[in-house]
Amino acid sequence: MRIGIDATPLVGNQRGCGIHRYLSGLLDSMQKLEPSHEFYLYANKDFEFPASRPRWHKRISWAPSLHMWTQFVLPRLACSDRLDVLWGPCQTLPLRLGGKIKTVLTLHDLFFLECPETLPFSARWIFRALIPLSVRRAHRIIAVSETTGQSLIRRLGVDPNKVKVIKEGISPDLTPLPVKSAQEYLFNRYGIKAPFLLTVGTLEPRKNLITALRCLKILQNKYDWKGRLIIVGRSGWGMKNPKESAKELGINPDDIGVPGFVPQQDLAQFYSAAEAFLFPSLMEGFGLPLVEAMACHLPVICANTGACPEVVEEGGILLPPLAAEAFAQAVWRLHTDGPHRASLIQRGHQQAIKFNWNQAARETLMVF
């Protein structure tokens, strides 16, 4: 079988975002499985991907915009390579595709319907136009969580038989490290001192960082906690510098660390060195950092919205996303109650081992 893949999430400006990590994880595992198919990776710009197997091919072709590339260039490339299947791993597909090419679409979320105010105006309207059409165009749809799958069926009227839920996995590099050595590494590499709370994700309004900041303020004022908040992730849209937001709340900006995007190999250092993981996101289609934190034995405190309860189950503490006081109380209990902390770490570890890229890759290949 000849399988084409929209590889634009691997292009440099997408590096570190959730869909980049989703596609990288699946493709790495697919290569290791060595299926007897021909794979064609299409993008509008060159990208780093170690296609070390002879059956994997790159096709780079420029277009003035990503949406023009998807709708006009990608169909031409797909037809010229005589594909059997074209996979769109990033929410949309070409609306016109010649020949008898079957299409598979991955849906990560329906934010444009469920929380449109958390998207830029342009993205909101582009997704409102293209995602429903892509869903109708797709022969099969992969949803990254039961939450997203049920939203598809309920909101867009998709036939349940057309939807396959395949949950994300985590990198094998993300394993717990000795706490002291991780803390020393972060101090030497980033100048970050322990203790600190951690949050990971693209900086955008949906991530609701204001709750994490308010949680820190309560911990400092009410419990006299001498720690910081570290925010790891690439800059998104619509967010002022978190240090400015902290200053407006009366928090010392020096108590906020914003290292930005960090390489994959450093993520385990952050997860292993932190006191607790805060994830007060207003809506998630999956929430990969939750699994990563649990895998690295970091206690998770997250919002009880979107797919977070499905991903965390009994492996973390679920709270309303705006309840900063409850977040602070949860952190303080973890700080002062050793058996409670140990129990949560154990439950989180048991939950994290359910998520595996190799299994996700096998199931995705079966959909093709």
C-alpha positions as semicolon CSV with decimal commas, in nm:
position;residue;x (nm);y (nm);z (nm)
1;M;0,000;0,000;0,000
2;R;0,115;0,357;-0,079
3;I;0,039;0,584;0,215
4;G;0,075;0,962;0,203
5;I;0,103;1,176;0,516
6;D;0,056;1,550;0,559
7;A;0,381;1,615;0,748
8;T;0,344;1,993;0,787
9;P;0,320;1,958;1,170
10;L;0,689;1,858;1,158
11;V;0,797;2,189;1,000
12;G;1,013;2,406;1,227
13;N;0,755;2,665;1,339
14;Q;0,535;2,381;1,473
15;R;0,819;2,231;1,676
16;G;0,720;2,145;2,029
17;C;0,344;2,185;1,984
18;G;0,111;1,899;2,065
19;I;0,042;1,787;1,707
20;H;0,415;1,792;1,624
21;R;0,481;1,557;1,915
22;Y;0,180;1,341;1,818
23;L;0,299;1,291;1,461
24;S;0,666;1,247;1,558
25;G;0,577;0,981;1,814
26;L;0,361;0,785;1,570
27;L;0,607;0,804;1,279
28;D;0,902;0,699;1,495
29;S;0,708;0,393;1,608
30;M;0,580;0,315;1,258
31;Q;0,937;0,307;1,128
32;K;1,039;0,063;1,402
33;L;0,747;-0,165;1,316
34;E;0,879;-0,183;0,956
35;P;0,546;-0,233;0,778
36;S;0,565;-0,339;0,413
37;H;0,407;-0,016;0,285
38;E;0,552;0,281;0,096
39;F;0,526;0,605;0,295
40;Y;0,533;0,957;0,147
41;L;0,579;1,254;0,380
42;Y;0,451;1,580;0,228
43;A;0,523;1,932;0,352
44;N;0,546;2,292;0,233
45;K;0,896;2,334;0,384
46;D;1,178;2,099;0,471
47;F;1,175;1,940;0,814
48;E;1,386;1,714;1,032
49;F;1,279;1,353;1,031
50;P;1,515;1,055;1,031
51;A;1,348;0,858;0,753
52;S;1,612;0,588;0,776
53;R;1,414;0,314;0,602
54;P;1,415;0,280;0,221
55;R;1,036;0,276;0,200
56;W;1,005;0,629;0,345
57;H;1,014;0,930;0,110
58;K;0,998;1,308;0,156
59;R;0,818;1,541;-0,085
60;I;0,867;1,916;-0,029
61;S;0,671;2,166;-0,238
62;W;0,620;2,534;-0,150
63;A;0,293;2,732;-0,152
64;P;0,215;3,093;-0,044
65;S;0,011;2,973;0,256
66;L;-0,045;2,650;0,444
67;H;-0,415;2,637;0,354
68;M;-0,336;2,687;-0,018
69;W;-0,078;2,410;0,008
70;T;-0,329;2,171;0,169
71;Q;-0,604;2,239;-0,083
72;F;-0,404;2,268;-0,407
73;V;-0,047;2,136;-0,377
74;L;-0,109;1,830;-0,158
75;P;-0,374;1,680;-0,392
76;R;-0,134;1,713;-0,687
77;L;0,146;1,540;-0,496
78;A;-0,088;1,265;-0,377
79;C;-0,206;1,191;-0,729
80;S;0,145;1,198;-0,878
81;D;0,258;0,937;-0,624
82;R;-0,050;0,722;-0,697
83;L;-0,145;0,693;-0,332
84;D;-0,388;0,440;-0,193
85;V;-0,441;0,634;0,132
86;L;-0,383;0,995;0,237
87;W;-0,366;1,069;0,611
88;G;-0,433;1,417;0,747
89;P;-0,302;1,412;1,108
90;C;-0,383;1,777;1,174
91;Q;-0,759;1,842;1,165
92;T;-0,806;1,905;0,788
93;L;-0,790;1,730;0,451
94;P;-0,787;1,844;0,087
95;L;-1,149;1,889;-0,011
96;R;-1,086;1,774;-0,369
97;L;-0,873;1,470;-0,433
98;G;-0,855;1,290;-0,765
99;G;-0,845;0,920;-0,833
100;K;-0,954;0,655;-0,587
101;I;-0,745;0,774;-0,292
102;K;-0,898;0,689;0,046
103;T;-0,861;0,946;0,323
104;V;-0,800;0,920;0,698
105;L;-0,834;1,224;0,924
106;T;-0,710;1,269;1,281
107;L;-0,925;1,499;1,496
108;H;-0,757;1,629;1,810
109;D;-1,038;1,852;1,935
110;L;-1,342;2,059;1,840
111;F;-1,237;2,381;2,012
112;F;-1,385;2,590;1,730
113;L;-1,728;2,469;1,846
114;E;-1,678;2,402;2,218
115;C;-1,469;2,702;2,323
116;P;-1,426;2,931;2,020
117;E;-1,320;3,222;2,240
118;T;-0,991;3,040;2,309
119;L;-0,890;3,051;1,939
120;P;-0,763;3,342;1,728
121;F;-1,042;3,494;1,518
122;S;-0,887;3,379;1,188
123;A;-0,835;3,020;1,306
124;R;-1,186;3,009;1,446
125;W;-1,344;3,082;1,109
126;I;-1,103;2,873;0,903
127;F;-1,169;2,570;1,125
128;R;-1,543;2,637;1,124
129;A;-1,534;2,616;0,745
130;L;-1,278;2,340;0,685
131;I;-1,312;2,089;0,969
132;P;-1,677;1,989;0,906
133;L;-1,603;1,955;0,534
134;S;-1,291;1,749;0,606
135;V;-1,489;1,525;0,842
136;R;-1,743;1,458;0,566
137;R;-1,462;1,401;0,314
138;A;-1,279;1,145;0,532
139;H;-1,341;0,774;0,486
140;R;-1,218;0,705;0,841
141;I;-1,158;0,938;1,138
142;I;-0,912;0,887;1,423
143;A;-1,003;1,064;1,749
144;V;-0,726;1,099;2,008
145;S;-0,965;1,049;2,302
146;E;-1,312;0,920;2,380
147;T;-1,401;1,280;2,468
148;T;-1,311;1,402;2,119
149;G;-1,478;1,101;1,955
150;Q;-1,806;1,160;2,138
151;S;-1,793;1,531;2,051
152;L;-1,756;1,438;1,683
153;I;-2,059;1,212;1,695
154;R;-2,270;1,454;1,899
155;R;-2,181;1,787;1,741
156;L;-2,108;1,696;1,379
157;G;-2,339;1,397;1,342
158;V;-2,059;1,158;1,241
159;D;-2,146;0,789;1,204
160;P;-1,989;0,615;1,509
161;N;-1,870;0,333;1,281
162;K;-1,652;0,585;1,099
163;V;-1,465;0,688;1,417
164;K;-1,176;0,500;1,577
165;V;-1,037;0,623;1,910
166;I;-0,658;0,583;1,926
167;K;-0,502;0,747;2,229
168;E;-0,163;0,911;2,225
169;G;0,155;0,771;2,376
170;I;0,468;0,905;2,538
171;S;0,834;0,903;2,441
172;P;1,046;0,625;2,594
173;D;1,288;0,902;2,698
174;L;1,036;1,024;2,956
175;T;1,121;0,821;3,262
176;P;1,175;0,941;3,619
177;L;1,524;1,066;3,705
178;P;1,683;1,109;4,049
179;V;1,534;1,427;4,195
180;K;1,859;1,580;4,319
181;S;2,047;1,523;3,994
182;A;1,754;1,666;3,791
183;Q;1,747;1,975;4,014
184;E;2,122;2,022;3,976
185;Y;2,092;1,985;3,597
186;L;1,822;2,252;3,573
187;F;2,019;2,491;3,791
188;N;2,334;2,447;3,582
189;R;2,155;2,456;3,245
190;Y;1,869;2,703;3,304
191;G;1,947;2,872;3,636
192;I;1,627;2,727;3,786
193;K;1,628;2,663;4,161
194;A;1,406;2,417;4,346
195;P;1,143;2,400;4,480
196;F;0,910;2,486;4,194
197;L;0,572;2,403;4,047
198;L;0,564;2,311;3,679
199;T;0,323;2,362;3,392
200;V;0,390;2,256;3,031
201;G;0,208;2,362;2,715
202;T;0,185;2,624;2,443
203;L;0,132;2,968;2,596
204;E;-0,221;3,066;2,491
205;P;-0,546;3,171;2,667
206;R;-0,691;2,817;2,670
207;K;-0,415;2,701;2,903
208;N;-0,556;2,928;3,177
209;L;-0,220;3,015;3,332
210;I;-0,389;3,276;3,551
211;T;-0,508;2,995;3,782
212;A;-0,152;2,865;3,816
213;L;-0,030;3,217;3,899
214;R;-0,305;3,269;4,156
215;C;-0,226;2,929;4,306
216;L;0,135;3,038;4,353
217;K;0,028;3,363;4,519
218;I;-0,196;3,177;4,766
219;L;0,083;2,932;4,849
220;Q;0,325;3,215;4,917
221;N;0,085;3,434;5,116
222;K;-0,123;3,175;5,304
223;Y;0,126;2,891;5,350
224;D;0,456;3,083;5,332
225;W;0,577;2,846;5,059
226;K;0,918;2,953;4,925
227;G;0,889;2,823;4,572
228;R;0,849;2,935;4,212
229;L;0,634;2,856;3,908
230;I;0,811;2,735;3,593
231;I;0,619;2,760;3,264
232;V;0,761;2,543;2,983
233;G;0,630;2,580;2,628
234;R;0,651;2,774;2,306
235;S;0,475;3,108;2,269
236;G;0,129;3,089;2,120
237;W;-0,118;3,371;2,066
238;G;-0,307;3,618;2,281
239;M;-0,083;3,590;2,587
240;K;0,113;3,862;2,760
241;N;0,442;3,771;2,923
242;P;0,358;3,562;3,233
243;K;0,600;3,774;3,435
244;E;0,385;4,080;3,358
245;S;0,070;3,894;3,463
246;A;0,244;3,790;3,784
247;K;0,342;4,148;3,861
248;E;-0,020;4,260;3,816
249;L;-0,123;3,995;4,073
250;G;0,136;4,115;4,323
251;I;0,375;3,825;4,264
252;N;0,747;3,890;4,235
253;P;0,826;3,837;3,863
254;D;1,149;3,666;3,967
255;D;0,933;3,386;4,108
256;I;0,818;3,302;3,753
257;G;1,049;3,112;3,518
258;V;0,972;3,103;3,145
259;P;1,238;2,896;2,968
260;G;1,015;2,866;2,658
261;F;1,047;2,562;2,435
262;V;1,285;2,300;2,574
263;P;1,422;1,998;2,385
264;Q;1,260;1,661;2,438
265;Q;1,561;1,525;2,627
266;D;1,526;1,800;2,890
267;L;1,157;1,747;2,963
268;A;1,224;1,453;3,193
269;Q;1,460;1,675;3,393
270;F;1,181;1,930;3,451
271;Y;0,919;1,669;3,539
272;S;1,156;1,486;3,775
273;A;1,273;1,800;3,959
274;A;0,936;1,968;4,018
275;E;0,720;1,967;4,333
276;A;0,389;1,924;4,148
277;F;0,242;1,957;3,798
278;L;-0,034;2,215;3,746
279;F;-0,258;2,185;3,440
280;P;-0,563;2,414;3,479
281;S;-0,647;2,411;3,105
282;L;-1,000;2,519;3,014
283;M;-1,031;2,250;2,745
284;E;-0,813;1,965;2,614
285;G;-0,865;1,714;2,336
286;F;-0,610;1,488;2,502
287;G;-0,345;1,656;2,720
288;L;-0,015;1,478;2,654
289;P;0,181;1,662;2,931
290;L;-0,048;1,496;3,186
291;V;0,073;1,152;3,083
292;E;0,435;1,269;3,067
293;A;0,419;1,408;3,421
294;M;0,263;1,089;3,560
295;A;0,525;0,878;3,381
296;C;0,801;1,081;3,549
297;H;0,648;1,033;3,898
298;L;0,535;1,396;3,925
299;P;0,202;1,443;4,110
300;V;-0,062;1,591;3,878
301;I;-0,323;1,852;3,970
302;C;-0,540;1,935;3,669
303;A;-0,872;2,071;3,550
304;N;-1,177;1,847;3,548
305;T;-1,268;1,958;3,195
306;G;-1,237;1,815;2,843
307;A;-1,033;1,496;2,813
308;C;-0,833;1,553;3,134
309;P;-1,050;1,323;3,354
310;E;-1,030;1,050;3,089
311;V;-0,651;1,075;3,061
312;V;-0,577;1,106;3,434
313;E;-0,854;0,890;3,588
314;E;-0,738;0,806;3,945
315;G;-0,379;0,909;3,873
316;G;-0,419;1,278;3,954
317;I;-0,623;1,538;4,139
318;L;-0,910;1,686;3,935
319;L;-1,040;2,034;4,018
320;P;-1,249;2,310;3,857
321;P;-1,010;2,507;3,631
322;L;-1,074;2,844;3,800
323;A;-1,045;2,714;4,158
324;A;-0,703;2,859;4,245
325;E;-0,762;2,812;4,619
326;A;-0,833;2,441;4,569
327;F;-0,520;2,405;4,353
328;A;-0,314;2,567;4,631
329;Q;-0,466;2,340;4,897
330;A;-0,387;2,035;4,683
331;V;-0,025;2,145;4,638
332;W;0,015;2,209;5,010
333;R;-0,121;1,866;5,102
334;L;0,124;1,703;4,862
335;H;0,400;1,908;5,025
336;T;0,310;1,808;5,381
337;D;0,155;1,460;5,350
338;G;0,417;1,208;5,238
339;P;0,191;0,900;5,217
340;H;-0,067;1,093;5,012
341;R;0,206;1,208;4,773
342;A;0,348;0,856;4,738
343;S;0,002;0,711;4,671
344;L;-0,071;0,968;4,400
345;I;0,266;0,907;4,234
346;Q;0,200;0,532;4,229
347;R;-0,150;0,571;4,082
348;G;-0,017;0,814;3,822
349;H;0,257;0,574;3,717
350;Q;0,003;0,292;3,675
351;Q;-0,213;0,520;3,462
352;A;0,076;0,642;3,244
353;I;0,183;0,294;3,136
354;K;-0,149;0,258;2,952
355;F;-0,030;0,505;2,685
356;N;0,215;0,367;2,430
357;W;0,322;0,499;2,088
358;N;0,394;0,149;1,955
359;Q;0,038;0,040;2,026
360;A;-0,098;0,364;1,881
361;A;0,112;0,312;1,566
362;R;-0,017;-0,045;1,520
363;E;-0,377;0,068;1,556
364;T;-0,323;0,359;1,315
365;L;-0,174;0,127;1,052
366;M;-0,478;-0,100;1,090
367;V;-0,704;0,198;1,012
368;F;-0,504;0,261;0,691
